[in-house]
Amino acid sequence: MTDLLTPPATPAPAYGADDVQNRVKNIASQDSALNQMARTEAAKVMNSRGMLNSSMYAGAAQDAVLRQAVPIASQESNQAFQASESGLQRASVEGMQTKDIANQKDLQQKDITFRTGEGALDRASQEKVQSWQLKSSDRNAAAQFLTQMETMYQSAYQTIMSNPNLDKTQRTAQLTAAKTMRDKQLNFVEQMYAIDLNW
């Protein structure tokens, strides 16, 4: 007959099932540490009462194991589930944080690129507008100056043509002088505003 007070020579198999049913089965198995301890304790009690060979001994030991197995298995399974959930949640949070950091870096880089491009466009636009404004100002001044010169030339022309005291030679000489003055003024405007006046 087997000595029930002596622990088995081979160690209990390792266990770690996450689901309650498998865990209860492992805990209640004949070679489990809990079952061995329950048998040992039951054997001590039954031996002290002189009932070591009684069927009550085996039943009491098995009943004690089963009463303890379900809560233990439930607790272990819950702990394993919580650990798994915590690991998944941590991995999910870390993954989201990594993705968020990557997205933020990408957005920042795009924003920097956009702002750099906008700044360059803005500077180019301002320079162009200033250039246009300067040219527009030049054109306005040149146009005003030319208008005044043409008015003066027309006035001089009419005065020369309407003067009855001038003979043909004098009139021609004065008209030539007025035209020469007008040409010099046009040349001055061309040089001053770097333009070419073609009439």
PDB file of C-alpha atoms in Angstrom:
ATOM      1  CA  MET A   1       0.000   0.000   0.000  1.00  0.00           C
ATOM      2  CA  THR A   2       1.180   3.480  -0.804  1.00  0.00           C
ATOM      3  CA  ASP A   3       2.269   5.698   2.093  1.00  0.00           C
ATOM      4  CA  LEU A   4      -0.052   8.679   1.853  1.00  0.00           C
ATOM      5  CA  LEU A   5       2.028  10.790   4.218  1.00  0.00           C
ATOM      6  CA  THR A   6       5.084  10.718   1.943  1.00  0.00           C
ATOM      7  CA  PRO A   7       5.105  13.331  -0.853  1.00  0.00           C
ATOM      8  CA  PRO A   8       5.490  11.917  -4.360  1.00  0.00           C
ATOM      9  CA  ALA A   9       9.036  11.627  -5.718  1.00  0.00           C
ATOM     10  CA  THR A  10       8.229  13.546  -8.921  1.00  0.00           C
ATOM     11  CA  PRO A  11       7.344  17.261  -8.631  1.00  0.00           C
ATOM     12  CA  ALA A  12       3.928  18.515  -9.638  1.00  0.00           C
ATOM     13  CA  PRO A  13       3.751  19.660 -13.266  1.00  0.00           C
ATOM     14  CA  ALA A  14       3.909  23.354 -13.962  1.00  0.00           C
ATOM     15  CA  TYR A  15       0.589  25.025 -14.669  1.00  0.00           C
ATOM     16  CA  GLY A  16      -0.528  28.411 -15.851  1.00  0.00           C
ATOM     17  CA  ALA A  17      -3.753  28.067 -17.834  1.00  0.00           C
ATOM     18  CA  ASP A  18      -5.707  31.279 -18.141  1.00  0.00           C
ATOM     19  CA  ASP A  19      -9.171  29.793 -18.241  1.00  0.00           C
ATOM     20  CA  VAL A  20     -10.908  28.671 -15.040  1.00  0.00           C
ATOM     21  CA  GLN A  21     -11.956  25.202 -16.195  1.00  0.00           C
ATOM     22  CA  ASN A  22      -8.443  24.131 -17.166  1.00  0.00           C
ATOM     23  CA  ARG A  23      -7.036  25.713 -14.028  1.00  0.00           C
ATOM     24  CA  VAL A  24      -9.485  23.838 -11.760  1.00  0.00           C
ATOM     25  CA  LYS A  25      -8.579  20.622 -13.548  1.00  0.00           C
ATOM     26  CA  ASN A  26      -4.869  21.288 -12.996  1.00  0.00           C
ATOM     27  CA  ILE A  27      -5.323  22.248  -9.337  1.00  0.00           C
ATOM     28  CA  ALA A  28      -7.547  19.243  -8.593  1.00  0.00           C
ATOM     29  CA  SER A  29      -5.345  16.761 -10.450  1.00  0.00           C
ATOM     30  CA  GLN A  30      -3.813  13.991  -8.393  1.00  0.00           C
ATOM     31  CA  ASP A  31      -0.285  15.367  -8.746  1.00  0.00           C
ATOM     32  CA  SER A  32      -1.076  19.027  -8.008  1.00  0.00           C
ATOM     33  CA  ALA A  33       0.587  20.658  -5.014  1.00  0.00           C
ATOM     34  CA  LEU A  34      -2.794  21.515  -3.458  1.00  0.00           C
ATOM     35  CA  ASN A  35      -4.067  17.953  -3.829  1.00  0.00           C
ATOM     36  CA  GLN A  36      -0.875  16.554  -2.318  1.00  0.00           C
ATOM     37  CA  MET A  37      -1.133  18.962   0.611  1.00  0.00           C
ATOM     38  CA  ALA A  38      -4.824  18.140   1.150  1.00  0.00           C
ATOM     39  CA  ARG A  39      -4.109  14.412   1.103  1.00  0.00           C
ATOM     40  CA  THR A  40      -1.265  14.869   3.545  1.00  0.00           C
ATOM     41  CA  GLU A  41      -3.400  16.932   5.952  1.00  0.00           C
ATOM     42  CA  ALA A  42      -6.351  14.539   5.597  1.00  0.00           C
ATOM     43  CA  ALA A  43      -4.043  11.580   6.236  1.00  0.00           C
ATOM     44  CA  LYS A  44      -2.765  13.224   9.425  1.00  0.00           C
ATOM     45  CA  VAL A  45      -6.283  13.873  10.687  1.00  0.00           C
ATOM     46  CA  MET A  46      -7.582  10.418   9.758  1.00  0.00           C
ATOM     47  CA  ASN A  47      -4.480   8.747  11.208  1.00  0.00           C
ATOM     48  CA  SER A  48      -4.950  10.584  14.502  1.00  0.00           C
ATOM     49  CA  ARG A  49      -8.484   9.204  14.607  1.00  0.00           C
ATOM     50  CA  GLY A  50      -7.448   5.733  13.539  1.00  0.00           C
ATOM     51  CA  MET A  51      -9.314   5.935  10.244  1.00  0.00           C
ATOM     52  CA  LEU A  52      -6.436   6.072   7.780  1.00  0.00           C
ATOM     53  CA  ASN A  53      -7.852   3.224   5.692  1.00  0.00           C
ATOM     54  CA  SER A  54     -11.373   4.672   5.684  1.00  0.00           C
ATOM     55  CA  SER A  55     -13.055   5.782   2.460  1.00  0.00           C
ATOM     56  CA  MET A  56     -13.938   8.967   4.349  1.00  0.00           C
ATOM     57  CA  TYR A  57     -10.265   9.934   4.147  1.00  0.00           C
ATOM     58  CA  ALA A  58     -10.177   9.947   0.335  1.00  0.00           C
ATOM     59  CA  GLY A  59     -13.532  11.733   0.068  1.00  0.00           C
ATOM     60  CA  ALA A  60     -12.593  14.417   2.594  1.00  0.00           C
ATOM     61  CA  ALA A  61      -9.305  15.075   0.860  1.00  0.00           C
ATOM     62  CA  GLN A  62     -10.948  15.349  -2.556  1.00  0.00           C
ATOM     63  CA  ASP A  63     -13.748  17.576  -1.222  1.00  0.00           C
ATOM     64  CA  ALA A  64     -11.237  19.924   0.400  1.00  0.00           C
ATOM     65  CA  VAL A  65      -9.306  20.198  -2.852  1.00  0.00           C
ATOM     66  CA  LEU A  66     -12.391  20.972  -4.935  1.00  0.00           C
ATOM     67  CA  ARG A  67     -13.655  23.592  -2.463  1.00  0.00           C
ATOM     68  CA  GLN A  68     -10.343  25.420  -2.742  1.00  0.00           C
ATOM     69  CA  ALA A  69      -9.691  24.837  -6.438  1.00  0.00           C
ATOM     70  CA  VAL A  70     -12.521  26.953  -7.901  1.00  0.00           C
ATOM     71  CA  PRO A  71     -11.763  30.210  -5.979  1.00  0.00           C
ATOM     72  CA  ILE A  72      -8.036  29.785  -6.602  1.00  0.00           C
ATOM     73  CA  ALA A  73      -8.572  29.114 -10.297  1.00  0.00           C
ATOM     74  CA  SER A  74     -10.980  32.053 -10.602  1.00  0.00           C
ATOM     75  CA  GLN A  75      -8.566  34.401  -8.872  1.00  0.00           C
ATOM     76  CA  GLU A  76      -5.589  33.238 -10.930  1.00  0.00           C
ATOM     77  CA  SER A  77      -7.574  33.415 -14.151  1.00  0.00           C
ATOM     78  CA  ASN A  78      -8.773  36.915 -13.273  1.00  0.00           C
ATOM     79  CA  GLN A  79      -5.217  37.989 -12.456  1.00  0.00           C
ATOM     80  CA  ALA A  80      -3.965  36.523 -15.727  1.00  0.00           C
ATOM     81  CA  PHE A  81      -6.777  38.280 -17.616  1.00  0.00           C
ATOM     82  CA  GLN A  82      -6.050  41.585 -15.876  1.00  0.00           C
ATOM     83  CA  ALA A  83      -2.343  41.237 -16.642  1.00  0.00           C
ATOM     84  CA  SER A  84      -3.131  40.432 -20.270  1.00  0.00           C
ATOM     85  CA  GLU A  85      -5.570  43.352 -20.527  1.00  0.00           C
ATOM     86  CA  SER A  86      -3.071  45.653 -18.854  1.00  0.00           C
ATOM     87  CA  GLY A  87      -0.369  44.534 -21.285  1.00  0.00           C
ATOM     88  CA  LEU A  88      -2.664  45.027 -24.269  1.00  0.00           C
ATOM     89  CA  GLN A  89      -3.792  48.416 -22.992  1.00  0.00           C
ATOM     90  CA  ARG A  90      -0.206  49.471 -22.317  1.00  0.00           C
ATOM     91  CA  ALA A  91       0.855  48.310 -25.783  1.00  0.00           C
ATOM     92  CA  SER A  92      -2.132  50.103 -27.307  1.00  0.00           C
ATOM     93  CA  VAL A  93      -1.385  53.330 -25.419  1.00  0.00           C
ATOM     94  CA  GLU A  94       2.308  53.128 -26.318  1.00  0.00           C
ATOM     95  CA  GLY A  95       1.423  52.439 -29.942  1.00  0.00           C
ATOM     96  CA  MET A  96      -0.992  55.375 -30.009  1.00  0.00           C
ATOM     97  CA  GLN A  97       1.568  57.635 -28.333  1.00  0.00           C
ATOM     98  CA  THR A  98       4.233  56.599 -30.841  1.00  0.00           C
ATOM     99  CA  LYS A  99       1.820  57.188 -33.713  1.00  0.00           C
ATOM    100  CA  ASP A 100       0.729  60.515 -32.208  1.00  0.00           C
ATOM    101  CA  ILE A 101       4.358  61.637 -31.809  1.00  0.00           C
ATOM    102  CA  ALA A 102       5.081  60.632 -35.409  1.00  0.00           C
ATOM    103  CA  ASN A 103       1.973  62.502 -36.601  1.00  0.00           C
ATOM    104  CA  GLN A 104       2.941  65.588 -34.592  1.00  0.00           C
ATOM    105  CA  LYS A 105       6.472  65.521 -36.023  1.00  0.00           C
ATOM    106  CA  ASP A 106       5.062  65.135 -39.525  1.00  0.00           C
ATOM    107  CA  LEU A 107       2.602  68.003 -38.988  1.00  0.00           C
ATOM    108  CA  GLN A 108       5.336  70.200 -37.506  1.00  0.00           C
ATOM    109  CA  GLN A 109       7.620  69.462 -40.462  1.00  0.00           C
ATOM    110  CA  LYS A 110       4.809  70.214 -42.918  1.00  0.00           C
ATOM    111  CA  ASP A 111       3.978  73.400 -41.017  1.00  0.00           C
ATOM    112  CA  ILE A 112       7.643  74.488 -41.093  1.00  0.00           C
ATOM    113  CA  THR A 113       7.853  73.724 -44.820  1.00  0.00           C
ATOM    114  CA  PHE A 114       4.586  75.566 -45.448  1.00  0.00           C
ATOM    115  CA  ARG A 115       5.632  78.596 -43.396  1.00  0.00           C
ATOM    116  CA  THR A 116       9.040  78.680 -45.100  1.00  0.00           C
ATOM    117  CA  GLY A 117       7.380  78.549 -48.507  1.00  0.00           C
ATOM    118  CA  GLU A 118       4.819  81.151 -47.479  1.00  0.00           C
ATOM    119  CA  GLY A 119       7.580  83.411 -46.169  1.00  0.00           C
ATOM    120  CA  ALA A 120       9.520  83.114 -49.427  1.00  0.00           C
ATOM    121  CA  LEU A 121       6.376  83.779 -51.465  1.00  0.00           C
ATOM    122  CA  ASP A 122       5.468  86.708 -49.237  1.00  0.00           C
ATOM    123  CA  ARG A 123       8.940  88.239 -49.593  1.00  0.00           C
ATOM    124  CA  ALA A 124       8.881  87.720 -53.366  1.00  0.00           C
ATOM    125  CA  SER A 125       5.379  89.196 -53.537  1.00  0.00           C
ATOM    126  CA  GLN A 126       6.373  92.215 -51.471  1.00  0.00           C
ATOM    127  CA  GLU A 127       9.437  92.802 -53.634  1.00  0.00           C
ATOM    128  CA  LYS A 128       7.342  92.451 -56.784  1.00  0.00           C
ATOM    129  CA  VAL A 129       4.652  94.781 -55.452  1.00  0.00           C
ATOM    130  CA  GLN A 130       7.282  97.321 -54.435  1.00  0.00           C
ATOM    131  CA  SER A 131       8.810  97.019 -57.898  1.00  0.00           C
ATOM    132  CA  TRP A 132       5.397  97.500 -59.491  1.00  0.00           C
ATOM    133  CA  GLN A 133       4.672 100.445 -57.224  1.00  0.00           C
ATOM    134  CA  LEU A 134       8.002 102.035 -58.085  1.00  0.00           C
ATOM    135  CA  LYS A 135       7.433 101.503 -61.793  1.00  0.00           C
ATOM    136  CA  SER A 136       3.891 102.788 -61.467  1.00  0.00           C
ATOM    137  CA  SER A 137       5.205 105.844 -59.629  1.00  0.00           C
ATOM    138  CA  ASP A 138       7.827 106.346 -62.351  1.00  0.00           C
ATOM    139  CA  ARG A 139       5.218 105.976 -65.048  1.00  0.00           C
ATOM    140  CA  ASN A 140       2.921 108.473 -63.348  1.00  0.00           C
ATOM    141  CA  ALA A 141       5.732 111.010 -62.909  1.00  0.00           C
ATOM    142  CA  ALA A 142       6.956 110.525 -66.483  1.00  0.00           C
ATOM    143  CA  ALA A 143       3.429 110.801 -67.860  1.00  0.00           C
ATOM    144  CA  GLN A 144       2.804 113.963 -65.880  1.00  0.00           C
ATOM    145  CA  PHE A 145       6.130 115.453 -66.985  1.00  0.00           C
ATOM    146  CA  LEU A 146       5.466 114.564 -70.641  1.00  0.00           C
ATOM    147  CA  THR A 147       1.976 116.029 -70.459  1.00  0.00           C
ATOM    148  CA  GLN A 148       3.390 119.288 -69.154  1.00  0.00           C
ATOM    149  CA  MET A 149       6.055 119.321 -71.896  1.00  0.00           C
ATOM    150  CA  GLU A 150       3.475 118.659 -74.607  1.00  0.00           C
ATOM    151  CA  THR A 151       1.261 121.400 -73.196  1.00  0.00           C
ATOM    152  CA  MET A 152       4.191 123.823 -73.232  1.00  0.00           C
ATOM    153  CA  TYR A 153       5.149 122.764 -76.779  1.00  0.00           C
ATOM    154  CA  GLN A 154       1.585 123.137 -78.040  1.00  0.00           C
ATOM    155  CA  SER A 155       1.310 126.521 -76.369  1.00  0.00           C
ATOM    156  CA  ALA A 156       4.622 127.660 -77.916  1.00  0.00           C
ATOM    157  CA  TYR A 157       3.568 126.279 -81.324  1.00  0.00           C
ATOM    158  CA  GLN A 158       0.254 128.147 -81.242  1.00  0.00           C
ATOM    159  CA  THR A 159       1.941 131.342 -80.102  1.00  0.00           C
ATOM    160  CA  ILE A 160       4.509 131.119 -82.919  1.00  0.00           C
ATOM    161  CA  MET A 161       1.890 130.303 -85.549  1.00  0.00           C
ATOM    162  CA  SER A 162      -0.473 133.061 -84.433  1.00  0.00           C
ATOM    163  CA  ASN A 163       2.165 135.812 -84.233  1.00  0.00           C
ATOM    164  CA  PRO A 164       1.583 138.091 -87.252  1.00  0.00           C
ATOM    165  CA  ASN A 165       4.872 139.921 -86.725  1.00  0.00           C
ATOM    166  CA  LEU A 166       6.975 136.894 -87.708  1.00  0.00           C
ATOM    167  CA  ASP A 167       7.981 136.274 -91.269  1.00  0.00           C
ATOM    168  CA  LYS A 168       8.319 132.797 -92.717  1.00  0.00           C
ATOM    169  CA  THR A 169      12.030 132.458 -91.879  1.00  0.00           C
ATOM    170  CA  GLN A 170      11.573 133.666 -88.280  1.00  0.00           C
ATOM    171  CA  ARG A 171       8.523 131.430 -87.777  1.00  0.00           C
ATOM    172  CA  THR A 172      10.430 128.379 -89.084  1.00  0.00           C
ATOM    173  CA  ALA A 173      13.423 129.160 -86.853  1.00  0.00           C
ATOM    174  CA  GLN A 174      11.234 129.499 -83.730  1.00  0.00           C
ATOM    175  CA  LEU A 175       9.292 126.308 -84.542  1.00  0.00           C
ATOM    176  CA  THR A 176      12.610 124.449 -84.983  1.00  0.00           C
ATOM    177  CA  ALA A 177      13.879 125.850 -81.657  1.00  0.00           C
ATOM    178  CA  ALA A 178      10.636 124.773 -79.875  1.00  0.00           C
ATOM    179  CA  LYS A 179      10.858 121.283 -81.395  1.00  0.00           C
ATOM    180  CA  THR A 180      14.544 120.976 -80.439  1.00  0.00           C
ATOM    181  CA  MET A 181      13.677 121.986 -76.867  1.00  0.00           C
ATOM    182  CA  ARG A 182      10.882 119.391 -76.841  1.00  0.00           C
ATOM    183  CA  ASP A 183      13.267 116.650 -78.114  1.00  0.00           C
ATOM    184  CA  LYS A 184      15.830 117.505 -75.427  1.00  0.00           C
ATOM    185  CA  GLN A 185      13.148 117.303 -72.751  1.00  0.00           C
ATOM    186  CA  LEU A 186      11.957 113.907 -74.097  1.00  0.00           C
ATOM    187  CA  ASN A 187      15.556 112.668 -74.041  1.00  0.00           C
ATOM    188  CA  PHE A 188      15.890 113.893 -70.447  1.00  0.00           C
ATOM    189  CA  VAL A 189      12.743 111.976 -69.427  1.00  0.00           C
ATOM    190  CA  GLU A 190      14.044 108.805 -71.150  1.00  0.00           C
ATOM    191  CA  GLN A 191      17.355 109.017 -69.276  1.00  0.00           C
ATOM    192  CA  MET A 192      15.765 109.932 -65.948  1.00  0.00           C
ATOM    193  CA  TYR A 193      13.244 107.042 -65.929  1.00  0.00           C
ATOM    194  CA  ALA A 194      15.223 104.578 -68.107  1.00  0.00           C
ATOM    195  CA  ILE A 195      12.435 104.368 -70.676  1.00  0.00           C
ATOM    196  CA  ASP A 196      12.247 104.527 -74.438  1.00  0.00           C
ATOM    197  CA  LEU A 197       9.642 106.929 -75.803  1.00  0.00           C
ATOM    198  CA  ASN A 198       8.538 106.004 -79.288  1.00  0.00           C
ATOM    199  CA  TRP A 199       6.090 108.353 -80.905  1.00  0.00           C
TER     200      TRP A 199
END
